[in-house]
Coordinates of C-alpha atoms in Angstrom, one line a residue:
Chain A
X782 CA -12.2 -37.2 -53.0
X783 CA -9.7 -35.5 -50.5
X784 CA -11.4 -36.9 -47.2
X785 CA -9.9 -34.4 -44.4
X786 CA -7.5 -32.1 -45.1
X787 CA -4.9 -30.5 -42.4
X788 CA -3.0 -27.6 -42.9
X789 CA 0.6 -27.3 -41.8
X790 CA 1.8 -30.7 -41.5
X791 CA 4.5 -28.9 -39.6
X792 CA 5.1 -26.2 -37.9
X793 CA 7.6 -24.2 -35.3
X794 CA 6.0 -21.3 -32.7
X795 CA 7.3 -19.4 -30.5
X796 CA 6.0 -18.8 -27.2
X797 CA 3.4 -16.4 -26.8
X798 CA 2.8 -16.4 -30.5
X799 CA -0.6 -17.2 -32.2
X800 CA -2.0 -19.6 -35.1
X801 CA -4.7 -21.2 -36.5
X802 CA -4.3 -24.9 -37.7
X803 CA -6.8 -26.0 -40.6
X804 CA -9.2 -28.6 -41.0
X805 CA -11.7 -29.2 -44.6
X806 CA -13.5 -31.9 -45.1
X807 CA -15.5 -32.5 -48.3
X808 CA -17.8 -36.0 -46.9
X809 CA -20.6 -33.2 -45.6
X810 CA -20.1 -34.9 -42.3
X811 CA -21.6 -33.0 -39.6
X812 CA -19.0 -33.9 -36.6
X813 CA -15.8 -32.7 -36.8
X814 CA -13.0 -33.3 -34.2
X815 CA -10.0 -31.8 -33.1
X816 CA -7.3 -34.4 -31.1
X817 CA -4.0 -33.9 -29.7
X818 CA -1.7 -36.7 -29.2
X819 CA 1.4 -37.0 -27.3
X820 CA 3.7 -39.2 -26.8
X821 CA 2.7 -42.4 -25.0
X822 CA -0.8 -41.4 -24.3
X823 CA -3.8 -41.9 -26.0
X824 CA -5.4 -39.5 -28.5
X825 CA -7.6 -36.7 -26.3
X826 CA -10.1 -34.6 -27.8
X827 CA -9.9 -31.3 -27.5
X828 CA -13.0 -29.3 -29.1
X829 CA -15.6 -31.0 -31.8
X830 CA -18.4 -29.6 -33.8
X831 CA -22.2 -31.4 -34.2
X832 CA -22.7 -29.0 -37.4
X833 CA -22.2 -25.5 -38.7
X834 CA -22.7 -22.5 -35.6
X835 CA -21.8 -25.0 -33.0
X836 CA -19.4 -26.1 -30.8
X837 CA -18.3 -27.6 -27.6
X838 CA -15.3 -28.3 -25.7
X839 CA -14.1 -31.6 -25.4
X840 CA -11.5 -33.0 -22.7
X841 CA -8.4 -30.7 -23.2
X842 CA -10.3 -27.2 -24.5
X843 CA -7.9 -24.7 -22.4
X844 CA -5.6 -22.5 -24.5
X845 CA -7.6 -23.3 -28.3
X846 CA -10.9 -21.9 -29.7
X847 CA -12.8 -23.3 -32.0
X848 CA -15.3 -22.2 -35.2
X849 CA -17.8 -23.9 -37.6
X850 CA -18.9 -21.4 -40.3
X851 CA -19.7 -24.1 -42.8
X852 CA -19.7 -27.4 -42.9
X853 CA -16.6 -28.2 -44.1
X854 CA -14.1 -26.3 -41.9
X855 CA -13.4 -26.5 -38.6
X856 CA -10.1 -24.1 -37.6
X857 CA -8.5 -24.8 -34.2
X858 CA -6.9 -21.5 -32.8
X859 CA -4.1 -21.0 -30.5
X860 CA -4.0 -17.8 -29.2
X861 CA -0.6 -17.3 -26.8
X862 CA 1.3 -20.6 -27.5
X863 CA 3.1 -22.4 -24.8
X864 CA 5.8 -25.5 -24.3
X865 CA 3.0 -27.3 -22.9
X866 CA 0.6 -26.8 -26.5
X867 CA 3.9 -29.3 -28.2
X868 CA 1.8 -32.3 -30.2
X869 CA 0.7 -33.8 -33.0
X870 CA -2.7 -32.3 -33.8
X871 CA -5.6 -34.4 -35.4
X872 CA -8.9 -33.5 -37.0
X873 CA -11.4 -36.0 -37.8
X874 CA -15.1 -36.2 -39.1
X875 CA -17.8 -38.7 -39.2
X876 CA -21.6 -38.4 -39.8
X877 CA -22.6 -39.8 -36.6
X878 CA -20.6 -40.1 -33.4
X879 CA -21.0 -43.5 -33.6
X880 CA -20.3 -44.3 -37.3
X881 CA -16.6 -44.4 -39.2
X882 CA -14.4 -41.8 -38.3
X883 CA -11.9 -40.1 -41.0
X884 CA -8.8 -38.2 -40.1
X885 CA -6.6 -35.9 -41.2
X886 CA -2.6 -36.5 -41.8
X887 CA -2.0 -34.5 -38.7
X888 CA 0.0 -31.1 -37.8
X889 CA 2.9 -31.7 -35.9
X890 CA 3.4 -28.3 -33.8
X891 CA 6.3 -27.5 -31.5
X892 CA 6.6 -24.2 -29.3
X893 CA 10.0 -23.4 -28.4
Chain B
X5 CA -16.1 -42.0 -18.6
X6 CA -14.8 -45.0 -20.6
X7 CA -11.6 -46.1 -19.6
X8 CA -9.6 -48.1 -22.8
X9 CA -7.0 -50.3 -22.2
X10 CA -5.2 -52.1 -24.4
X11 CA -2.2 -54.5 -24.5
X12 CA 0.3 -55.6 -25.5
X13 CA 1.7 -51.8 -25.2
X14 CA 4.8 -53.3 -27.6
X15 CA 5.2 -56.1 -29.5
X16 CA 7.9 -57.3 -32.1
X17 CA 7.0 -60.7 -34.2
X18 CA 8.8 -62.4 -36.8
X19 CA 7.6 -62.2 -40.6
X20 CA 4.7 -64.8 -41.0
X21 CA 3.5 -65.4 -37.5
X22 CA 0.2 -64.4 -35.9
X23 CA -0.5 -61.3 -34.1
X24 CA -3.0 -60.5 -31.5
X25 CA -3.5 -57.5 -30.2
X26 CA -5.9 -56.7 -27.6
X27 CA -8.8 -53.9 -26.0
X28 CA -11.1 -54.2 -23.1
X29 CA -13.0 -50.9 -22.0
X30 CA -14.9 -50.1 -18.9
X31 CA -18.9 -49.2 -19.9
X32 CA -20.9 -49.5 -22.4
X33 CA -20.6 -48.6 -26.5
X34 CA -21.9 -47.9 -29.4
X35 CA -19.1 -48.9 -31.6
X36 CA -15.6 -49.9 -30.9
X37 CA -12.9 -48.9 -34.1
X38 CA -9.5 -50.3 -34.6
X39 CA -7.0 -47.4 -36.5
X40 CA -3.8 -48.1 -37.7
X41 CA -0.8 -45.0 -37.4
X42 CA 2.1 -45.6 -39.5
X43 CA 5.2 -43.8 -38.2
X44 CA 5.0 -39.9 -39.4
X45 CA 1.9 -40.8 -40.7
X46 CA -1.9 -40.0 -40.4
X47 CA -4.8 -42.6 -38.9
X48 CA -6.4 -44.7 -40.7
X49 CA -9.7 -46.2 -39.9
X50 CA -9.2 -50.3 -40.3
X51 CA -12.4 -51.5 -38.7
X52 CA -15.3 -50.3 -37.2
X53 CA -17.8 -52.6 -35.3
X54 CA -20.5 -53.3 -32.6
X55 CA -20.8 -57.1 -32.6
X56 CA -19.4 -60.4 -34.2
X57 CA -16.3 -60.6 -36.5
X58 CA -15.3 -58.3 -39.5
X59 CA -12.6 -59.8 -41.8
X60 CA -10.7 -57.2 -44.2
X61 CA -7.7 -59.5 -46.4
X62 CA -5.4 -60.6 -43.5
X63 CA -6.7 -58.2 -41.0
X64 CA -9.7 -60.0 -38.3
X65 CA -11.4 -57.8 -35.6
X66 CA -13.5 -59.2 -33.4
X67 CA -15.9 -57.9 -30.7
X68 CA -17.5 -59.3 -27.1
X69 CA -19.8 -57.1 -26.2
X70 CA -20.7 -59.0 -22.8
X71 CA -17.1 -58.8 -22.0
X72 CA -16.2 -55.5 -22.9
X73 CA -13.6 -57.1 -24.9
X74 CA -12.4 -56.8 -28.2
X75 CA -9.2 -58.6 -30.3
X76 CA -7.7 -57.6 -33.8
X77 CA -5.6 -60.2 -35.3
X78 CA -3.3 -60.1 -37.9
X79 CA -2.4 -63.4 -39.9
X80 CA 0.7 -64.5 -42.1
X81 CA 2.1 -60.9 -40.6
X82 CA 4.4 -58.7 -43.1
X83 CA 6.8 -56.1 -42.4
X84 CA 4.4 -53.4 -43.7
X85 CA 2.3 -54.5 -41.0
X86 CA 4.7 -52.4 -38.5
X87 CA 2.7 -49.9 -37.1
X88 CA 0.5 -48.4 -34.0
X89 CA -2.6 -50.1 -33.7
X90 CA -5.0 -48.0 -31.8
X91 CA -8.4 -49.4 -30.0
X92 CA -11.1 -46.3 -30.2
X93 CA -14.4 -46.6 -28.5
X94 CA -17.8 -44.4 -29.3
X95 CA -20.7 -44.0 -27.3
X96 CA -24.2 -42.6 -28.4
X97 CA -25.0 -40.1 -26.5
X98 CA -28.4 -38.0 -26.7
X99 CA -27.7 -34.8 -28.1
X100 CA -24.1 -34.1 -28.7
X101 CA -21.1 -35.6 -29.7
X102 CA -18.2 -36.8 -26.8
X103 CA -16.0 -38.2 -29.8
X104 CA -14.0 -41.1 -29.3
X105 CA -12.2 -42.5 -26.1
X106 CA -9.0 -44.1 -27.2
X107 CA -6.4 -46.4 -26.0
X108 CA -2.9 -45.7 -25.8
X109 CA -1.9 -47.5 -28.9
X110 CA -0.2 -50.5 -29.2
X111 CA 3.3 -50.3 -31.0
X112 CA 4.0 -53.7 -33.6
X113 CA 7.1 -54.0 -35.3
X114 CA 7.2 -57.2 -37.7
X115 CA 11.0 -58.2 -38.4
X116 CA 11.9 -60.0 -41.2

């Protein structure tokens, strides 16, 4: 049983370019999550996902996009990358929003 | 919004004492989760709880729910204990999904 699974762990941009950071989880949860943590602050979500076809922005939604084909992925996209986009990057998934939540190793992404 | 605070922000303990750390949030919950980061590491999910006391080995969380208040405690505390403890709160809402509110983390180093 994998849980969630993040894809890089690490990875180097350069400004202006593009990339997808990705998220499968094989639970069947319905929510999914994206996070981004930086340093000294708490975790703050960014998009999240109540099931396949939809999704909705969270607290820090400017500069990623979202889908939720299936279930079990939820790809966060960064389309013209910028200094300020530097974090660790979390998914997470849970059946309700209130139960357990399960998270990914992270993606640690710097744009230089 | 619910505001999470926790405290200490950094704490360093000898090998075998007892540890408290420390979360208070603003409004109501559903469920209030304690997560533990290892350095370089992903999030793991430690408790997860709405009222009462939840004992896992040496690991105690405990919840007020009048007080908006909740401790985990850590006894006879180990070096591998070292880690971020993080205080997440949920909230049921009525049709979507607002994910977790978290605190900022609270760093424990345990010295030999």
């Amino acid at each position: 049983n994998a849980g969630v699974t993040q894809t890089p762990k690490f990875r180097i941009l350069k400004i202006g370019q593009s990339m997808t950071l990705q998220c499968t989880q094989d639970m069947n949860h319905n929510y999914m999550y994206w996070y981004r943590q930086d340093p000294g602050m708490g975790l703050k979500l960014i998009y999240y996902s109540v099931g396949a076809g939809i999704t909705d922005k969270g607290e820090v939604p400017n500069g990623y996009n979202v889908s939720r084909s299936t279930t079990e992925d939820f790809p966060l996209r960064l389309e013209l990358a910028a200094p300020s986009q530097t974090s660790v990057y979390f998914c997470a998934s849970s059946t309700e929003t209130y139960t357990e939540a399960f998270f990914g190793q992270g993606t640690r992404l710097t744009v230089v | 919004k619910n505001e999470v605070e926790q405290s200490p922000q950094n704490l360093t303990a000898q090998e075998g004492e007892f540890i408290t750390i420390n979360c208070s949030y603003s409004v109501g919950i559903s469920a209030l989760h304690w997560l533990q980061q290892h350095p370089g590491g992903g999030i793991v999910s430690l408790f997860m709880l709405s009222s009462g006391k939840k004992k896992h080995g040496r690991l105690i969380a405990t919840i007020n729910i009048q007080e908006k208040h909740s401790s985990l405690h850590i006894t006879a505390s180990h070096p591998r204990d070292s880690a971020v403890y993080i205080c997440a709160v949920s909230a049921r809402t009525g049709g979507g999904a607002d994910g977790l509110t978290f605190g900022k983390g609270t760093h424990l180093i345990i010295q030999p």
